Amino acid sequence: MLADACGSAGHVPAVLDRFEADVCGGWSELMDHLCPRLDTAFSASFAALPRLAGLASSRRGEERQYVVQAAGAIVACVVSGDDVFEDFSAPIAVLHRLVDESLHETPGADSYVELVQCLLAFEGVERWDRCLEGLNAGEYEVDCPYCGVGLFIVLRDDACFAASGDYALREVATTPLRPSVPGELAGLGERLYVRAVGDGQHRVARGLTYLFGEGDCPDCGTGFSVADRVVGC
Ligand SMILES: [Zn+2]
Protein backbone atom coordinates (compact mmCIF):
# COMPACT_ATOMS: atom_id res chain seq x y z
CA MET A 1 0.00 0.00 0.00
CA LEU A 2 1.50 3.30 -1.11
CA ALA A 3 1.55 6.23 1.30
CA ASP A 4 2.03 9.97 0.96
CA ALA A 5 2.16 12.85 3.45
CA CYS A 6 -1.55 12.46 4.17
CA GLY A 7 -1.52 8.70 4.75
CA SER A 8 -3.05 6.40 2.17
CA ALA A 9 -2.07 7.54 -1.32
CA GLY A 10 -5.30 6.67 -3.12
CA HIS A 11 -5.87 10.32 -4.04
CA VAL A 12 -2.36 10.82 -5.53
CA PRO A 13 -3.40 9.96 -9.13
CA ALA A 14 -5.98 12.77 -8.97
CA VAL A 15 -3.36 15.16 -7.56
CA LEU A 16 -1.07 14.19 -10.45
CA ASP A 17 -3.94 14.75 -12.91
CA ARG A 18 -4.40 18.30 -11.59
CA PHE A 19 -0.64 18.87 -11.76
CA GLU A 20 -0.57 17.67 -15.34
CA ALA A 21 -3.46 20.01 -16.24
CA ASP A 22 -1.78 23.02 -14.58
CA VAL A 23 1.89 22.37 -13.85
CA CYS A 24 2.71 25.80 -12.40
CA GLY A 25 -0.53 26.17 -10.41
CA GLY A 26 -0.58 22.56 -9.20
CA TRP A 27 3.03 22.40 -8.00
CA SER A 28 2.34 23.36 -4.36
CA GLU A 29 -0.46 20.82 -3.96
CA LEU A 30 1.72 18.10 -5.48
CA MET A 31 4.61 18.92 -3.15
CA ASP A 32 2.31 19.06 -0.11
CA HIS A 33 1.44 15.43 -0.81
CA LEU A 34 4.67 14.01 -2.20
CA CYS A 35 7.47 16.11 -0.72
CA PRO A 36 6.35 18.47 2.06
CA ARG A 37 8.91 21.15 2.99
CA LEU A 38 10.93 19.65 0.12
CA ASP A 39 12.63 17.39 2.68
CA THR A 40 10.49 14.27 3.07
CA ALA A 41 9.38 11.76 0.46
CA PHE A 42 7.11 8.72 0.66
CA SER A 43 6.53 5.49 -1.23
CA ALA A 44 3.90 7.23 -3.39
CA SER A 45 6.44 9.99 -4.18
CA PHE A 46 8.89 7.50 -5.68
CA ALA A 47 6.06 5.63 -7.43
CA ALA A 48 5.17 8.92 -9.15
CA LEU A 49 8.64 9.23 -10.77
CA PRO A 50 7.73 7.37 -14.01
CA ARG A 51 4.74 9.64 -14.52
CA LEU A 52 6.78 12.76 -13.72
CA ALA A 53 9.49 11.63 -16.18
CA GLY A 54 6.86 11.16 -18.90
CA LEU A 55 5.32 14.55 -18.13
CA ALA A 56 8.72 16.30 -18.17
CA SER A 57 9.44 14.71 -21.54
CA SER A 58 6.27 16.19 -23.01
CA ARG A 59 6.84 19.74 -21.75
CA ARG A 60 9.34 22.47 -22.56
CA GLY A 61 10.75 25.54 -20.88
CA GLU A 62 9.34 26.65 -17.54
CA GLU A 63 6.81 23.80 -17.32
CA ARG A 64 9.55 21.22 -17.75
CA GLN A 65 11.55 22.97 -15.04
CA TYR A 66 8.64 22.72 -12.59
CA VAL A 67 8.24 19.00 -13.27
CA VAL A 68 11.96 18.32 -13.06
CA GLN A 69 12.20 20.25 -9.79
CA ALA A 70 9.33 18.29 -8.28
CA ALA A 71 11.08 15.03 -9.20
CA GLY A 72 14.46 16.40 -8.07
CA ALA A 73 13.11 17.34 -4.65
CA ILE A 74 11.70 13.81 -4.26
CA VAL A 75 14.91 12.08 -5.35
CA ALA A 76 17.00 14.37 -3.10
CA CYS A 77 15.17 12.72 -0.17
CA VAL A 78 16.56 9.27 -1.03
CA VAL A 79 19.06 8.13 1.58
CA SER A 80 22.10 6.09 0.59
CA GLY A 81 21.43 2.38 0.54
CA ASP A 82 17.81 2.87 -0.50
CA ASP A 83 16.60 0.84 -3.50
CA VAL A 84 14.97 3.84 -5.24
CA PHE A 85 17.85 4.36 -7.68
CA GLU A 86 17.64 0.69 -8.65
CA ASP A 87 13.86 0.42 -8.74
CA PHE A 88 13.34 3.67 -10.67
CA SER A 89 16.55 3.75 -12.71
CA ALA A 90 14.72 4.27 -16.03
CA PRO A 91 12.66 7.36 -15.11
CA ILE A 92 15.61 8.82 -13.14
CA ALA A 93 17.81 8.43 -16.25
CA VAL A 94 15.17 10.24 -18.35
CA LEU A 95 14.91 13.05 -15.80
CA HIS A 96 18.72 13.34 -15.67
CA ARG A 97 18.91 13.70 -19.45
CA LEU A 98 16.15 16.32 -19.48
CA VAL A 99 17.68 18.46 -16.74
CA ASP A 100 21.05 18.15 -18.46
CA GLU A 101 19.43 19.58 -21.61
CA SER A 102 17.65 22.33 -19.67
CA LEU A 103 20.96 23.58 -18.27
CA HIS A 104 22.11 24.35 -21.81
CA GLU A 105 19.07 26.54 -22.31
CA THR A 106 20.67 29.11 -19.97
CA PRO A 107 17.88 29.86 -17.52
CA GLY A 108 18.42 32.70 -15.01
CA ALA A 109 21.10 32.12 -12.37
CA ASP A 110 18.62 31.13 -9.64
CA SER A 111 16.86 28.58 -11.84
CA TYR A 112 20.22 27.34 -13.06
CA VAL A 113 21.42 26.56 -9.52
CA GLU A 114 18.13 24.81 -8.70
CA LEU A 115 18.44 22.69 -11.84
CA VAL A 116 22.05 21.77 -11.05
CA GLN A 117 20.80 20.55 -7.66
CA CYS A 118 18.28 18.35 -9.50
CA LEU A 119 21.06 17.03 -11.76
CA LEU A 120 23.07 16.08 -8.66
CA ALA A 121 20.01 14.54 -7.00
CA PHE A 122 19.41 12.30 -10.04
CA GLU A 123 23.07 11.25 -9.86
CA GLY A 124 22.75 10.36 -6.17
CA VAL A 125 25.15 13.12 -5.04
CA GLU A 126 24.10 13.75 -1.45
CA ARG A 127 24.20 17.09 0.40
CA TRP A 128 25.12 19.25 -2.60
CA ASP A 129 21.73 18.36 -4.09
CA ARG A 130 20.37 20.65 -1.35
CA CYS A 131 23.31 22.82 -0.27
CA LEU A 132 24.10 24.48 -3.59
CA GLU A 133 21.12 26.81 -3.41
CA GLY A 134 22.86 28.97 -0.80
CA LEU A 135 24.50 30.45 -3.88
CA ASN A 136 21.11 31.94 -4.72
CA ALA A 137 20.54 33.34 -1.25
CA GLY A 138 24.17 34.53 -1.18
CA GLU A 139 24.56 33.25 2.36
CA TYR A 140 25.35 30.14 4.40
CA GLU A 141 25.37 29.69 8.17
CA VAL A 142 28.22 27.48 9.37
CA ASP A 143 30.41 26.94 12.45
CA CYS A 144 34.11 27.59 12.84
CA PRO A 145 35.85 24.18 12.89
CA TYR A 146 38.12 25.30 15.78
CA CYS A 147 36.31 27.67 18.14
CA GLY A 148 32.78 26.71 17.09
CA VAL A 149 31.54 30.29 16.75
CA GLY A 150 28.60 30.68 14.36
CA LEU A 151 29.71 32.19 11.06
CA PHE A 152 27.89 33.66 8.12
CA ILE A 153 29.49 32.91 4.78
CA VAL A 154 28.42 35.73 2.49
CA LEU A 155 28.69 35.33 -1.28
CA ARG A 156 27.63 38.54 -2.97
CA ASP A 157 28.52 40.05 -6.29
CA ASP A 158 30.23 42.98 -4.55
CA ALA A 159 31.87 41.14 -1.61
CA CYS A 160 32.53 37.62 -0.37
CA PHE A 161 33.40 37.32 3.33
CA ALA A 162 32.99 35.39 6.57
CA ALA A 163 31.28 37.21 9.46
CA SER A 164 31.11 36.13 13.10
CA GLY A 165 27.57 37.12 14.02
CA ASP A 166 24.71 38.73 12.21
CA TYR A 167 26.41 41.21 9.90
CA ALA A 168 23.04 42.48 8.68
CA LEU A 169 22.01 43.74 12.13
CA ARG A 170 25.22 45.13 13.58
CA GLU A 171 28.88 45.76 13.00
CA VAL A 172 30.73 42.44 13.35
CA ALA A 173 34.23 41.16 12.57
CA THR A 174 34.62 39.93 9.01
CA THR A 175 37.39 38.35 6.94
CA PRO A 176 37.50 38.14 3.14
CA LEU A 177 37.05 34.72 1.57
CA ARG A 178 39.82 33.41 -0.67
CA PRO A 179 38.48 32.04 -3.95
CA SER A 180 39.99 28.99 -5.60
CA VAL A 181 41.94 29.57 -8.77
CA PRO A 182 39.77 27.83 -11.39
CA GLY A 183 42.66 25.67 -12.66
CA GLU A 184 43.25 24.39 -9.12
CA LEU A 185 39.68 23.33 -8.43
CA ALA A 186 39.19 19.57 -8.09
CA GLY A 187 36.38 17.07 -7.82
CA LEU A 188 32.82 18.34 -7.71
CA GLY A 189 33.90 21.99 -7.47
CA GLU A 190 35.89 21.69 -10.70
CA ARG A 191 33.08 19.87 -12.47
CA LEU A 192 30.42 22.41 -11.46
CA TYR A 193 32.69 25.35 -12.32
CA VAL A 194 33.57 24.00 -15.79
CA ARG A 195 29.92 23.25 -16.42
CA ALA A 196 28.73 26.73 -15.32
CA VAL A 197 31.30 28.43 -17.58
CA GLY A 198 30.30 26.17 -20.47
CA ASP A 199 26.64 27.00 -19.89
CA GLY A 200 27.42 30.73 -19.90
CA GLN A 201 26.59 31.09 -16.18
CA HIS A 202 29.54 33.27 -15.24
CA ARG A 203 27.98 34.69 -12.08
CA VAL A 204 27.36 31.17 -10.77
CA ALA A 205 30.90 30.16 -11.80
CA ARG A 206 32.36 33.06 -9.82
CA GLY A 207 30.29 32.08 -6.76
CA LEU A 208 31.57 28.52 -7.06
CA THR A 209 35.21 29.67 -6.81
CA TYR A 210 34.35 31.15 -3.39
CA LEU A 211 32.11 28.27 -2.32
CA PHE A 212 34.94 25.85 -3.14
CA GLY A 213 37.53 28.27 -1.79
CA GLU A 214 38.85 29.03 1.69
CA GLY A 215 37.95 31.27 4.58
CA ASP A 216 39.32 32.31 7.96
CA CYS A 217 37.39 32.57 11.21
CA PRO A 218 37.19 36.27 12.14
CA ASP A 219 37.32 35.33 15.86
CA CYS A 220 40.16 32.79 16.10
CA GLY A 221 41.87 33.05 12.70
CA THR A 222 41.51 29.35 11.88
CA GLY A 223 41.44 28.69 8.14
CA PHE A 224 38.83 26.38 6.69
CA SER A 225 37.44 24.98 3.44
CA VAL A 226 34.17 26.79 2.82
CA ALA A 227 32.62 23.79 1.05
CA ASP A 228 33.52 21.44 3.93
CA ARG A 229 31.85 23.77 6.45
CA VAL A 230 28.77 24.11 4.24
CA VAL A 231 28.21 20.36 4.02
CA GLY A 232 29.08 19.94 7.69
CA CYS A 233 32.34 18.01 7.42
ZN1 LIG B 1 37.02 30.28 15.13
PDB file of C-alpha atoms and ligand atoms in Angstrom:
ATOM      1  CA  MET A   1       0.000   0.000   0.000  1.00  0.00           C
ATOM      2  CA  LEU A   2       1.501   3.303  -1.109  1.00  0.00           C
ATOM      3  CA  ALA A   3       1.553   6.226   1.303  1.00  0.00           C
ATOM      4  CA  ASP A   4       2.029   9.966   0.961  1.00  0.00           C
ATOM      5  CA  ALA A   5       2.164  12.850   3.450  1.00  0.00           C
ATOM      6  CA  CYS A   6      -1.549  12.457   4.166  1.00  0.00           C
ATOM      7  CA  GLY A   7      -1.518   8.700   4.754  1.00  0.00           C
ATOM      8  CA  SER A   8      -3.055   6.404   2.166  1.00  0.00           C
ATOM      9  CA  ALA A   9      -2.066   7.537  -1.319  1.00  0.00           C
ATOM     10  CA  GLY A  10      -5.303   6.671  -3.119  1.00  0.00           C
ATOM     11  CA  HIS A  11      -5.870  10.320  -4.036  1.00  0.00           C
ATOM     12  CA  VAL A  12      -2.362  10.816  -5.534  1.00  0.00           C
ATOM     13  CA  PRO A  13      -3.397   9.958  -9.130  1.00  0.00           C
ATOM     14  CA  ALA A  14      -5.984  12.770  -8.969  1.00  0.00           C
ATOM     15  CA  VAL A  15      -3.361  15.160  -7.561  1.00  0.00           C
ATOM     16  CA  LEU A  16      -1.073  14.190 -10.447  1.00  0.00           C
ATOM     17  CA  ASP A  17      -3.944  14.750 -12.908  1.00  0.00           C
ATOM     18  CA  ARG A  18      -4.396  18.301 -11.592  1.00  0.00           C
ATOM     19  CA  PHE A  19      -0.636  18.873 -11.755  1.00  0.00           C
ATOM     20  CA  GLU A  20      -0.573  17.672 -15.337  1.00  0.00           C
ATOM     21  CA  ALA A  21      -3.463  20.006 -16.236  1.00  0.00           C
ATOM     22  CA  ASP A  22      -1.782  23.022 -14.583  1.00  0.00           C
ATOM     23  CA  VAL A  23       1.886  22.370 -13.846  1.00  0.00           C
ATOM     24  CA  CYS A  24       2.707  25.804 -12.396  1.00  0.00           C
ATOM     25  CA  GLY A  25      -0.533  26.172 -10.406  1.00  0.00           C
ATOM     26  CA  GLY A  26      -0.577  22.556  -9.196  1.00  0.00           C
ATOM     27  CA  TRP A  27       3.033  22.402  -7.997  1.00  0.00           C
ATOM     28  CA  SER A  28       2.340  23.362  -4.359  1.00  0.00           C
ATOM     29  CA  GLU A  29      -0.458  20.820  -3.962  1.00  0.00           C
ATOM     30  CA  LEU A  30       1.723  18.101  -5.476  1.00  0.00           C
ATOM     31  CA  MET A  31       4.609  18.921  -3.154  1.00  0.00           C
ATOM     32  CA  ASP A  32       2.311  19.063  -0.105  1.00  0.00           C
ATOM     33  CA  HIS A  33       1.439  15.429  -0.813  1.00  0.00           C
ATOM     34  CA  LEU A  34       4.674  14.007  -2.198  1.00  0.00           C
ATOM     35  CA  CYS A  35       7.475  16.113  -0.725  1.00  0.00           C
ATOM     36  CA  PRO A  36       6.348  18.466   2.061  1.00  0.00           C
ATOM     37  CA  ARG A  37       8.914  21.152   2.987  1.00  0.00           C
ATOM     38  CA  LEU A  38      10.926  19.647   0.124  1.00  0.00           C
ATOM     39  CA  ASP A  39      12.634  17.392   2.676  1.00  0.00           C
ATOM     40  CA  THR A  40      10.493  14.273   3.066  1.00  0.00           C
ATOM     41  CA  ALA A  41       9.384  11.756   0.455  1.00  0.00           C
ATOM     42  CA  PHE A  42       7.111   8.721   0.661  1.00  0.00           C
ATOM     43  CA  SER A  43       6.533   5.490  -1.232  1.00  0.00           C
ATOM     44  CA  ALA A  44       3.900   7.235  -3.388  1.00  0.00           C
ATOM     45  CA  SER A  45       6.444   9.990  -4.182  1.00  0.00           C
ATOM     46  CA  PHE A  46       8.892   7.496  -5.683  1.00  0.00           C
ATOM     47  CA  ALA A  47       6.065   5.631  -7.430  1.00  0.00           C
ATOM     48  CA  ALA A  48       5.170   8.922  -9.154  1.00  0.00           C
ATOM     49  CA  LEU A  49       8.637   9.233 -10.769  1.00  0.00           C
ATOM     50  CA  PRO A  50       7.729   7.369 -14.005  1.00  0.00           C
ATOM     51  CA  ARG A  51       4.740   9.637 -14.523  1.00  0.00           C
ATOM     52  CA  LEU A  52       6.783  12.761 -13.724  1.00  0.00           C
ATOM     53  CA  ALA A  53       9.490  11.627 -16.177  1.00  0.00           C
ATOM     54  CA  GLY A  54       6.863  11.164 -18.898  1.00  0.00           C
ATOM     55  CA  LEU A  55       5.323  14.546 -18.133  1.00  0.00           C
ATOM     56  CA  ALA A  56       8.716  16.302 -18.166  1.00  0.00           C
ATOM     57  CA  SER A  57       9.444  14.710 -21.539  1.00  0.00           C
ATOM     58  CA  SER A  58       6.271  16.187 -23.006  1.00  0.00           C
ATOM     59  CA  ARG A  59       6.840  19.743 -21.752  1.00  0.00           C
ATOM     60  CA  ARG A  60       9.340  22.472 -22.562  1.00  0.00           C
ATOM     61  CA  GLY A  61      10.754  25.540 -20.877  1.00  0.00           C
ATOM     62  CA  GLU A  62       9.342  26.649 -17.537  1.00  0.00           C
ATOM     63  CA  GLU A  63       6.806  23.803 -17.320  1.00  0.00           C
ATOM     64  CA  ARG A  64       9.552  21.219 -17.752  1.00  0.00           C
ATOM     65  CA  GLN A  65      11.551  22.966 -15.043  1.00  0.00           C
ATOM     66  CA  TYR A  66       8.636  22.724 -12.592  1.00  0.00           C
ATOM     67  CA  VAL A  67       8.235  19.000 -13.271  1.00  0.00           C
ATOM     68  CA  VAL A  68      11.963  18.320 -13.060  1.00  0.00           C
ATOM     69  CA  GLN A  69      12.199  20.255  -9.792  1.00  0.00           C
ATOM     70  CA  ALA A  70       9.325  18.287  -8.277  1.00  0.00           C
ATOM     71  CA  ALA A  71      11.084  15.033  -9.197  1.00  0.00           C
ATOM     72  CA  GLY A  72      14.464  16.403  -8.075  1.00  0.00           C
ATOM     73  CA  ALA A  73      13.108  17.342  -4.648  1.00  0.00           C
ATOM     74  CA  ILE A  74      11.700  13.810  -4.264  1.00  0.00           C
ATOM     75  CA  VAL A  75      14.912  12.081  -5.349  1.00  0.00           C
ATOM     76  CA  ALA A  76      17.001  14.368  -3.101  1.00  0.00           C
ATOM     77  CA  CYS A  77      15.172  12.719  -0.167  1.00  0.00           C
ATOM     78  CA  VAL A  78      16.555   9.272  -1.027  1.00  0.00           C
ATOM     79  CA  VAL A  79      19.058   8.128   1.578  1.00  0.00           C
ATOM     80  CA  SER A  80      22.095   6.089   0.594  1.00  0.00           C
ATOM     81  CA  GLY A  81      21.434   2.381   0.537  1.00  0.00           C
ATOM     82  CA  ASP A  82      17.814   2.866  -0.500  1.00  0.00           C
ATOM     83  CA  ASP A  83      16.598   0.844  -3.501  1.00  0.00           C
ATOM     84  CA  VAL A  84      14.975   3.842  -5.235  1.00  0.00           C
ATOM     85  CA  PHE A  85      17.850   4.358  -7.679  1.00  0.00           C
ATOM     86  CA  GLU A  86      17.637   0.695  -8.647  1.00  0.00           C
ATOM     87  CA  ASP A  87      13.855   0.422  -8.737  1.00  0.00           C
ATOM     88  CA  PHE A  88      13.338   3.665 -10.675  1.00  0.00           C
ATOM     89  CA  SER A  89      16.548   3.747 -12.710  1.00  0.00           C
ATOM     90  CA  ALA A  90      14.724   4.268 -16.029  1.00  0.00           C
ATOM     91  CA  PRO A  91      12.664   7.365 -15.112  1.00  0.00           C
ATOM     92  CA  ILE A  92      15.609   8.820 -13.144  1.00  0.00           C
ATOM     93  CA  ALA A  93      17.807   8.430 -16.255  1.00  0.00           C
ATOM     94  CA  VAL A  94      15.175  10.236 -18.349  1.00  0.00           C
ATOM     95  CA  LEU A  95      14.914  13.050 -15.795  1.00  0.00           C
ATOM     96  CA  HIS A  96      18.717  13.345 -15.670  1.00  0.00           C
ATOM     97  CA  ARG A  97      18.915  13.705 -19.445  1.00  0.00           C
ATOM     98  CA  LEU A  98      16.152  16.323 -19.484  1.00  0.00           C
ATOM     99  CA  VAL A  99      17.684  18.456 -16.742  1.00  0.00           C
ATOM    100  CA  ASP A 100      21.052  18.155 -18.460  1.00  0.00           C
ATOM    101  CA  GLU A 101      19.429  19.582 -21.614  1.00  0.00           C
ATOM    102  CA  SER A 102      17.649  22.327 -19.668  1.00  0.00           C
ATOM    103  CA  LEU A 103      20.960  23.582 -18.273  1.00  0.00           C
ATOM    104  CA  HIS A 104      22.114  24.347 -21.808  1.00  0.00           C
ATOM    105  CA  GLU A 105      19.065  26.538 -22.310  1.00  0.00           C
ATOM    106  CA  THR A 106      20.668  29.111 -19.974  1.00  0.00           C
ATOM    107  CA  PRO A 107      17.882  29.863 -17.519  1.00  0.00           C
ATOM    108  CA  GLY A 108      18.423  32.704 -15.013  1.00  0.00           C
ATOM    109  CA  ALA A 109      21.104  32.123 -12.375  1.00  0.00           C
ATOM    110  CA  ASP A 110      18.616  31.134  -9.642  1.00  0.00           C
ATOM    111  CA  SER A 111      16.863  28.578 -11.842  1.00  0.00           C
ATOM    112  CA  TYR A 112      20.222  27.336 -13.064  1.00  0.00           C
ATOM    113  CA  VAL A 113      21.422  26.557  -9.522  1.00  0.00           C
ATOM    114  CA  GLU A 114      18.130  24.810  -8.705  1.00  0.00           C
ATOM    115  CA  LEU A 115      18.436  22.689 -11.837  1.00  0.00           C
ATOM    116  CA  VAL A 116      22.050  21.765 -11.048  1.00  0.00           C
ATOM    117  CA  GLN A 117      20.798  20.547  -7.660  1.00  0.00           C
ATOM    118  CA  CYS A 118      18.278  18.353  -9.503  1.00  0.00           C
ATOM    119  CA  LEU A 119      21.061  17.030 -11.756  1.00  0.00           C
ATOM    120  CA  LEU A 120      23.071  16.082  -8.660  1.00  0.00           C
ATOM    121  CA  ALA A 121      20.007  14.536  -6.999  1.00  0.00           C
ATOM    122  CA  PHE A 122      19.407  12.300 -10.035  1.00  0.00           C
ATOM    123  CA  GLU A 123      23.075  11.250  -9.857  1.00  0.00           C
ATOM    124  CA  GLY A 124      22.751  10.365  -6.172  1.00  0.00           C
ATOM    125  CA  VAL A 125      25.151  13.120  -5.040  1.00  0.00           C
ATOM    126  CA  GLU A 126      24.095  13.746  -1.451  1.00  0.00           C
ATOM    127  CA  ARG A 127      24.197  17.088   0.403  1.00  0.00           C
ATOM    128  CA  TRP A 128      25.123  19.250  -2.604  1.00  0.00           C
ATOM    129  CA  ASP A 129      21.730  18.361  -4.094  1.00  0.00           C
ATOM    130  CA  ARG A 130      20.371  20.645  -1.346  1.00  0.00           C
ATOM    131  CA  CYS A 131      23.307  22.824  -0.269  1.00  0.00           C
ATOM    132  CA  LEU A 132      24.103  24.477  -3.590  1.00  0.00           C
ATOM    133  CA  GLU A 133      21.116  26.812  -3.415  1.00  0.00           C
ATOM    134  CA  GLY A 134      22.862  28.969  -0.796  1.00  0.00           C
ATOM    135  CA  LEU A 135      24.505  30.455  -3.880  1.00  0.00           C
ATOM    136  CA  ASN A 136      21.109  31.936  -4.720  1.00  0.00           C
ATOM    137  CA  ALA A 137      20.540  33.337  -1.247  1.00  0.00           C
ATOM    138  CA  GLY A 138      24.171  34.526  -1.184  1.00  0.00           C
ATOM    139  CA  GLU A 139      24.562  33.248   2.357  1.00  0.00           C
ATOM    140  CA  TYR A 140      25.348  30.145   4.399  1.00  0.00           C
ATOM    141  CA  GLU A 141      25.374  29.694   8.167  1.00  0.00           C
ATOM    142  CA  VAL A 142      28.217  27.475   9.371  1.00  0.00           C
ATOM    143  CA  ASP A 143      30.411  26.936  12.455  1.00  0.00           C
ATOM    144  CA  CYS A 144      34.112  27.593  12.844  1.00  0.00           C
ATOM    145  CA  PRO A 145      35.854  24.175  12.894  1.00  0.00           C
ATOM    146  CA  TYR A 146      38.122  25.295  15.776  1.00  0.00           C
ATOM    147  CA  CYS A 147      36.307  27.669  18.139  1.00  0.00           C
ATOM    148  CA  GLY A 148      32.778  26.710  17.092  1.00  0.00           C
ATOM    149  CA  VAL A 149      31.538  30.287  16.750  1.00  0.00           C
ATOM    150  CA  GLY A 150      28.605  30.680  14.362  1.00  0.00           C
ATOM    151  CA  LEU A 151      29.713  32.192  11.065  1.00  0.00           C
ATOM    152  CA  PHE A 152      27.890  33.663   8.118  1.00  0.00           C
ATOM    153  CA  ILE A 153      29.495  32.912   4.779  1.00  0.00           C
ATOM    154  CA  VAL A 154      28.416  35.735   2.495  1.00  0.00           C
ATOM    155  CA  LEU A 155      28.687  35.325  -1.275  1.00  0.00           C
ATOM    156  CA  ARG A 156      27.635  38.544  -2.974  1.00  0.00           C
ATOM    157  CA  ASP A 157      28.516  40.048  -6.295  1.00  0.00           C
ATOM    158  CA  ASP A 158      30.228  42.975  -4.549  1.00  0.00           C
ATOM    159  CA  ALA A 159      31.867  41.142  -1.612  1.00  0.00           C
ATOM    160  CA  CYS A 160      32.529  37.620  -0.366  1.00  0.00           C
ATOM    161  CA  PHE A 161      33.402  37.322   3.327  1.00  0.00           C
ATOM    162  CA  ALA A 162      32.994  35.388   6.574  1.00  0.00           C
ATOM    163  CA  ALA A 163      31.279  37.207   9.455  1.00  0.00           C
ATOM    164  CA  SER A 164      31.108  36.132  13.097  1.00  0.00           C
ATOM    165  CA  GLY A 165      27.575  37.118  14.017  1.00  0.00           C
ATOM    166  CA  ASP A 166      24.711  38.730  12.208  1.00  0.00           C
ATOM    167  CA  TYR A 167      26.414  41.207   9.896  1.00  0.00           C
ATOM    168  CA  ALA A 168      23.040  42.475   8.678  1.00  0.00           C
ATOM    169  CA  LEU A 169      22.011  43.739  12.127  1.00  0.00           C
ATOM    170  CA  ARG A 170      25.219  45.132  13.577  1.00  0.00           C
ATOM    171  CA  GLU A 171      28.880  45.756  13.000  1.00  0.00           C
ATOM    172  CA  VAL A 172      30.729  42.443  13.348  1.00  0.00           C
ATOM    173  CA  ALA A 173      34.231  41.161  12.574  1.00  0.00           C
ATOM    174  CA  THR A 174      34.617  39.927   9.007  1.00  0.00           C
ATOM    175  CA  THR A 175      37.386  38.351   6.943  1.00  0.00           C
ATOM    176  CA  PRO A 176      37.496  38.145   3.141  1.00  0.00           C
ATOM    177  CA  LEU A 177      37.048  34.717   1.567  1.00  0.00           C
ATOM    178  CA  ARG A 178      39.823  33.411  -0.668  1.00  0.00           C
ATOM    179  CA  PRO A 179      38.481  32.037  -3.951  1.00  0.00           C
ATOM    180  CA  SER A 180      39.990  28.988  -5.600  1.00  0.00           C
ATOM    181  CA  VAL A 181      41.945  29.568  -8.774  1.00  0.00           C
ATOM    182  CA  PRO A 182      39.772  27.830 -11.390  1.00  0.00           C
ATOM    183  CA  GLY A 183      42.659  25.671 -12.658  1.00  0.00           C
ATOM    184  CA  GLU A 184      43.247  24.388  -9.122  1.00  0.00           C
ATOM    185  CA  LEU A 185      39.684  23.327  -8.431  1.00  0.00           C
ATOM    186  CA  ALA A 186      39.192  19.569  -8.090  1.00  0.00           C
ATOM    187  CA  GLY A 187      36.382  17.069  -7.821  1.00  0.00           C
ATOM    188  CA  LEU A 188      32.821  18.339  -7.709  1.00  0.00           C
ATOM    189  CA  GLY A 189      33.905  21.994  -7.471  1.00  0.00           C
ATOM    190  CA  GLU A 190      35.888  21.686 -10.702  1.00  0.00           C
ATOM    191  CA  ARG A 191      33.076  19.869 -12.469  1.00  0.00           C
ATOM    192  CA  LEU A 192      30.422  22.407 -11.459  1.00  0.00           C
ATOM    193  CA  TYR A 193      32.689  25.349 -12.324  1.00  0.00           C
ATOM    194  CA  VAL A 194      33.565  24.005 -15.794  1.00  0.00           C
ATOM    195  CA  ARG A 195      29.918  23.250 -16.419  1.00  0.00           C
ATOM    196  CA  ALA A 196      28.734  26.728 -15.323  1.00  0.00           C
ATOM    197  CA  VAL A 197      31.299  28.432 -17.581  1.00  0.00           C
ATOM    198  CA  GLY A 198      30.305  26.171 -20.473  1.00  0.00           C
ATOM    199  CA  ASP A 199      26.639  27.003 -19.888  1.00  0.00           C
ATOM    200  CA  GLY A 200      27.417  30.731 -19.899  1.00  0.00           C
ATOM    201  CA  GLN A 201      26.586  31.090 -16.185  1.00  0.00           C
ATOM    202  CA  HIS A 202      29.541  33.270 -15.236  1.00  0.00           C
ATOM    203  CA  ARG A 203      27.985  34.687 -12.082  1.00  0.00           C
ATOM    204  CA  VAL A 204      27.365  31.172 -10.775  1.00  0.00           C
ATOM    205  CA  ALA A 205      30.896  30.160 -11.801  1.00  0.00           C
ATOM    206  CA  ARG A 206      32.362  33.059  -9.821  1.00  0.00           C
ATOM    207  CA  GLY A 207      30.294  32.083  -6.763  1.00  0.00           C
ATOM    208  CA  LEU A 208      31.571  28.515  -7.057  1.00  0.00           C
ATOM    209  CA  THR A 209      35.215  29.671  -6.807  1.00  0.00           C
ATOM    210  CA  TYR A 210      34.355  31.148  -3.386  1.00  0.00           C
ATOM    211  CA  LEU A 211      32.108  28.266  -2.317  1.00  0.00           C
ATOM    212  CA  PHE A 212      34.938  25.848  -3.140  1.00  0.00           C
ATOM    213  CA  GLY A 213      37.529  28.269  -1.794  1.00  0.00           C
ATOM    214  CA  GLU A 214      38.848  29.032   1.688  1.00  0.00           C
ATOM    215  CA  GLY A 215      37.946  31.269   4.579  1.00  0.00           C
ATOM    216  CA  ASP A 216      39.323  32.310   7.964  1.00  0.00           C
ATOM    217  CA  CYS A 217      37.386  32.568  11.208  1.00  0.00           C
ATOM    218  CA  PRO A 218      37.186  36.270  12.143  1.00  0.00           C
ATOM    219  CA  ASP A 219      37.316  35.330  15.857  1.00  0.00           C
ATOM    220  CA  CYS A 220      40.160  32.786  16.103  1.00  0.00           C
ATOM    221  CA  GLY A 221      41.866  33.051  12.703  1.00  0.00           C
ATOM    222  CA  THR A 222      41.512  29.353  11.878  1.00  0.00           C
ATOM    223  CA  GLY A 223      41.440  28.692   8.137  1.00  0.00           C
ATOM    224  CA  PHE A 224      38.830  26.375   6.685  1.00  0.00           C
ATOM    225  CA  SER A 225      37.444  24.981   3.444  1.00  0.00           C
ATOM    226  CA  VAL A 226      34.165  26.793   2.821  1.00  0.00           C
ATOM    227  CA  ALA A 227      32.619  23.787   1.051  1.00  0.00           C
ATOM    228  CA  ASP A 228      33.519  21.438   3.931  1.00  0.00           C
ATOM    229  CA  ARG A 229      31.854  23.771   6.453  1.00  0.00           C
ATOM    230  CA  VAL A 230      28.772  24.114   4.242  1.00  0.00           C
ATOM    231  CA  VAL A 231      28.208  20.360   4.019  1.00  0.00           C
ATOM    232  CA  GLY A 232      29.081  19.935   7.693  1.00  0.00           C
ATOM    233  CA  CYS A 233      32.337  18.006   7.417  1.00  0.00           C
TER     234      CYS A 233
HETATM  235 ZN    ZN B   1      37.022  30.284  15.129  1.00  0.00          ZN
END
